[in-house]
């Protein structure tokens, strides 16, 4: 990049999802890629300082909907490779952190175009096969949301860098937005290819170097994302890819003095354990590390008696069951006035029974399997408990089958207890619980919703009555970091609804916004004096 210029970056826009119409080219291309990836079993290496490294410790990468089918073998890092990755990140910091920001930005803008074009089918297919997403769910995540993160983060970075202080006459004040002094550890979840990639690339865009520990249940899409970034021009050592055991990686990385930040998305309990671990070794670090974590949720829909029944029904079915309820924003507890529930209940049962879950390469299915055996066991246990409970009834679904894939049928539980366990604890599966409340109890149900769970991620109110909407908005002010009025609480779009929650749901640093990027910088204020003082006494010191 030439030096003498003030750049303006391209205006960002949201990528439009594919429709995958029956005879479309995009559908044909995706099907071919699904077949190709299903017929190979590559070895996924670590990528340290740009070099592919294989290890003896490995993890089988499988399809959740056909768990006997192995898609790849992923190498896992041992202590020696984790140390190498830290060294590589520290070495790359010297050049990457000093590169013109627009040169860094152009890599991610190019990555966005590669993903929108030639890489789209491969990353979507890997997400479908390894994470059991339908074509639509894969495309809105692995393609569209990740493209949006890359386009909009560049736009937000430009906005941050442009913020400069006022200068009085004779001075020039400047703000230099340095990256953190050290490496960022990105530990990422299984459920969104886009979130995983964003956790590694957002700090990198701001000039940081990164260790990326992907989820053991989403290693294929993460690996292809690394390959794409290389093609986009990402220099060696900027993001070091180290699949492995989360605890082992964290234990090594968090004891290093140059650990400068944690970018985490996953469960609340893991984030809290990491925070404690960092607190215990705080004397080790050169800087106070930045801790950014987006964690669990117990997301709700509350309907007022003035709610539109059609909109409510659609929101419940889509919000609870798309991607098998494995979205952090998925609705898992609903509160409906008794009268409305009487007419909605049979229709909800009918709609839920019509949802087919199966092998996602069959495009007629609404959903796939849950991510792994541990998740399946947890959901099965919740269903078995509900079958025995005196204060809960399964009114739809409740079928579990792990013979071919880890399948849980979309399940609706009706409870007479607003604090029943599936109303309070995160399950992260296709199970939603409904509590019908007395029609006149809207005000008190809002209080109950606020106090039922420790989380504060997403929530929605359905009402036509504006007073009810205002009440809900006030009472539930801290119950959700993303609050929806007459819409399902899932499907936040980068650049439109920055995402994140408070309480036990995270540090609320809003992925896909300037607020997140600001966590990965350490500003330096520079004052240049054009007319420095040349005499020590001040005027007041003279008497006449
Ligand atoms: P998880 O906590 O099991 O795993 C997340 C990551 O942490 C993985 O890479 C895993 O290998 C690693 N890990 C696990 N134990 C570890 C340890 N002891 N030390 C260090 N790393 C460790 O979560 P998951 O199953 O991948 O994802 C589901 C969870 O993520 C849900 O709770 C969901 O609500 C949450 N989530 C939240 C958001 C959000 O924006 N708030 C978004 C997506 C997912």
Tab-separated table of N, CA and C and ligand atoms in Angstrom, residues 187-192 195 213-216 244 246-247 250 264-268 270 274 294-297 328 372 426 428 457 499 505, ligand 1:
chain	number	residue	atom	x	y	z
A	187	UNK	N	-10.927	-19.058	22.105
A	187	UNK	CA	-11.478	-20.401	22.369
A	187	UNK	C	-12.916	-20.369	21.879
A	188	UNK	N	-13.244	-21.260	20.943
A	188	UNK	CA	-14.483	-21.036	20.186
A	188	UNK	C	-15.466	-22.208	20.284
A	189	UNK	N	-16.777	-21.919	20.095
A	189	UNK	CA	-17.822	-22.924	20.281
A	189	UNK	C	-18.093	-23.720	18.997
A	190	UNK	N	-18.932	-24.731	19.124
A	190	UNK	CA	-19.239	-25.575	17.960
A	190	UNK	C	-20.335	-24.982	17.093
A	191	UNK	N	-21.199	-24.133	17.668
A	191	UNK	CA	-22.500	-23.951	17.027
A	191	UNK	C	-22.540	-22.926	15.906
A	192	UNK	N	-21.543	-22.049	15.809
A	192	UNK	CA	-21.511	-21.092	14.700
A	192	UNK	C	-20.114	-21.013	14.111
A	195	UNK	N	-19.106	-17.342	14.291
A	195	UNK	CA	-18.648	-16.834	15.596
A	195	UNK	C	-17.225	-17.308	15.844
A	213	UNK	N	-8.129	-21.908	19.324
A	213	UNK	CA	-8.473	-23.271	19.750
A	213	UNK	C	-9.934	-23.494	19.364
A	214	UNK	N	-10.179	-24.208	18.228
A	214	UNK	CA	-11.574	-24.424	17.812
A	214	UNK	C	-12.240	-25.498	18.671
A	215	UNK	N	-13.553	-25.563	18.606
A	215	UNK	CA	-14.292	-26.629	19.295
A	215	UNK	C	-13.955	-27.974	18.667
A	216	UNK	N	-13.865	-29.006	19.496
A	216	UNK	CA	-13.585	-30.365	18.989
A	216	UNK	C	-14.740	-30.855	18.110
A	244	UNK	N	-7.365	-28.936	19.962
A	244	UNK	CA	-6.846	-29.733	21.079
A	244	UNK	C	-7.807	-29.710	22.241
A	246	UNK	N	-9.303	-28.266	25.368
A	246	UNK	CA	-9.424	-26.871	25.792
A	246	UNK	C	-8.647	-26.570	27.053
A	247	UNK	N	-8.734	-27.467	28.021
A	247	UNK	CA	-8.081	-27.225	29.308
A	247	UNK	C	-6.563	-27.212	29.133
A	250	UNK	N	-5.548	-24.016	27.373
A	250	UNK	CA	-5.699	-22.870	28.270
A	250	UNK	C	-4.627	-22.893	29.355
A	264	UNK	N	-13.623	-15.510	24.059
A	264	UNK	CA	-14.266	-16.803	24.304
A	264	UNK	C	-15.739	-16.745	23.959
A	265	UNK	N	-16.249	-17.819	23.381
A	265	UNK	CA	-17.699	-18.059	23.339
A	265	UNK	C	-17.918	-19.524	23.656
A	266	UNK	N	-18.838	-19.791	24.565
A	266	UNK	CA	-19.119	-21.167	24.974
A	266	UNK	C	-19.938	-21.133	26.242
A	267	UNK	N	-19.792	-22.160	27.053
A	267	UNK	CA	-20.667	-22.257	28.218
A	267	UNK	C	-20.189	-21.358	29.362
A	268	UNK	N	-21.133	-20.984	30.187
A	268	UNK	CA	-20.859	-20.093	31.318
A	268	UNK	C	-19.832	-20.717	32.258
A	270	UNK	N	-17.401	-22.844	31.754
A	270	UNK	CA	-16.014	-22.842	31.257
A	270	UNK	C	-15.449	-21.421	31.323
A	274	UNK	N	-12.171	-20.159	33.451
A	274	UNK	CA	-11.023	-19.489	32.830
A	274	UNK	C	-10.754	-18.144	33.514
A	294	UNK	N	-18.786	-14.540	25.610
A	294	UNK	CA	-20.232	-14.636	25.378
A	294	UNK	C	-20.617	-16.065	25.728
A	295	UNK	N	-21.565	-16.223	26.633
A	295	UNK	CA	-21.794	-17.548	27.215
A	295	UNK	C	-23.272	-17.967	27.120
A	296	UNK	N	-23.759	-18.694	28.108
A	296	UNK	CA	-25.050	-19.375	27.993
A	296	UNK	C	-26.264	-18.451	28.001
A	297	UNK	N	-27.417	-19.069	27.827
A	297	UNK	CA	-28.656	-18.294	27.828
A	297	UNK	C	-29.847	-19.144	28.231
A	328	UNK	N	-27.356	-19.955	20.719
A	328	UNK	CA	-27.340	-19.354	22.057
A	328	UNK	C	-28.588	-18.511	22.276
A	372	UNK	N	-23.401	-33.886	19.741
A	372	UNK	CA	-22.611	-35.065	20.155
A	372	UNK	C	-23.351	-35.879	21.212
A	426	UNK	N	-30.110	-24.009	31.242
A	426	UNK	CA	-29.849	-24.089	29.804
A	426	UNK	C	-29.666	-25.557	29.392
A	428	UNK	N	-29.749	-26.294	25.699
A	428	UNK	CA	-29.095	-26.132	24.405
A	428	UNK	C	-29.448	-27.265	23.441
A	457	UNK	N	-29.510	-13.099	27.972
A	457	UNK	CA	-29.044	-13.035	26.583
A	457	UNK	C	-30.106	-12.485	25.617
A	499	UNK	N	-24.672	-8.278	18.851
A	499	UNK	CA	-25.160	-9.380	19.676
A	499	UNK	C	-24.364	-9.584	20.958
A	505	UNK	N	-24.683	-14.438	31.017
A	505	UNK	CA	-24.579	-14.690	29.568
A	505	UNK	C	-23.343	-14.075	28.933
B	1	LIG	P1	-18.287	-25.323	25.584
B	1	LIG	O1	-18.146	-24.399	26.737
B	1	LIG	O2	-18.455	-26.758	25.837
B	1	LIG	O3	-16.986	-25.208	24.635
B	1	LIG	C1	-16.554	-23.957	24.149
B	1	LIG	C2	-15.058	-24.049	23.903
B	1	LIG	O4	-14.392	-24.171	25.164
B	1	LIG	C3	-14.631	-25.251	23.069
B	1	LIG	O5	-13.608	-24.884	22.193
B	1	LIG	C4	-14.124	-26.220	24.126
B	1	LIG	O6	-13.177	-27.136	23.613
B	1	LIG	C5	-13.503	-25.272	25.125
B	1	LIG	N1	-13.383	-25.805	26.478
B	1	LIG	C6	-14.163	-26.723	27.093
B	1	LIG	N2	-13.728	-26.927	28.354
B	1	LIG	C7	-12.668	-26.125	28.532
B	1	LIG	C8	-11.803	-25.855	29.631
B	1	LIG	N3	-11.939	-26.478	30.811
B	1	LIG	N4	-10.823	-24.939	29.478
B	1	LIG	C9	-10.684	-24.283	28.311
B	1	LIG	N5	-11.465	-24.487	27.235
B	1	LIG	C10	-12.452	-25.396	27.354
B	1	LIG	O7	-19.476	-24.752	24.667
B	1	LIG	P2	-20.063	-25.339	23.311
B	1	LIG	O8	-20.796	-26.602	23.620
B	1	LIG	O9	-19.049	-25.348	22.236
B	1	LIG	O10	-21.107	-24.204	22.939
B	1	LIG	C11	-22.357	-24.118	23.553
B	1	LIG	C12	-22.393	-23.016	24.589
B	1	LIG	O11	-21.968	-21.795	23.985
B	1	LIG	C13	-23.800	-22.751	25.097
B	1	LIG	O12	-23.756	-22.534	26.489
B	1	LIG	C14	-24.215	-21.481	24.364
B	1	LIG	O13	-25.186	-20.721	25.031
B	1	LIG	C15	-22.899	-20.769	24.268
B	1	LIG	N6	-22.882	-19.801	23.168
B	1	LIG	C16	-23.060	-18.492	23.504
B	1	LIG	C17	-23.071	-17.520	22.513
B	1	LIG	C18	-23.276	-16.078	22.866
B	1	LIG	O14	-23.102	-15.220	22.002
B	1	LIG	N7	-23.642	-15.759	24.103
B	1	LIG	C19	-22.890	-17.897	21.177
B	1	LIG	C20	-22.699	-19.250	20.878
B	1	LIG	C21	-22.696	-20.188	21.890
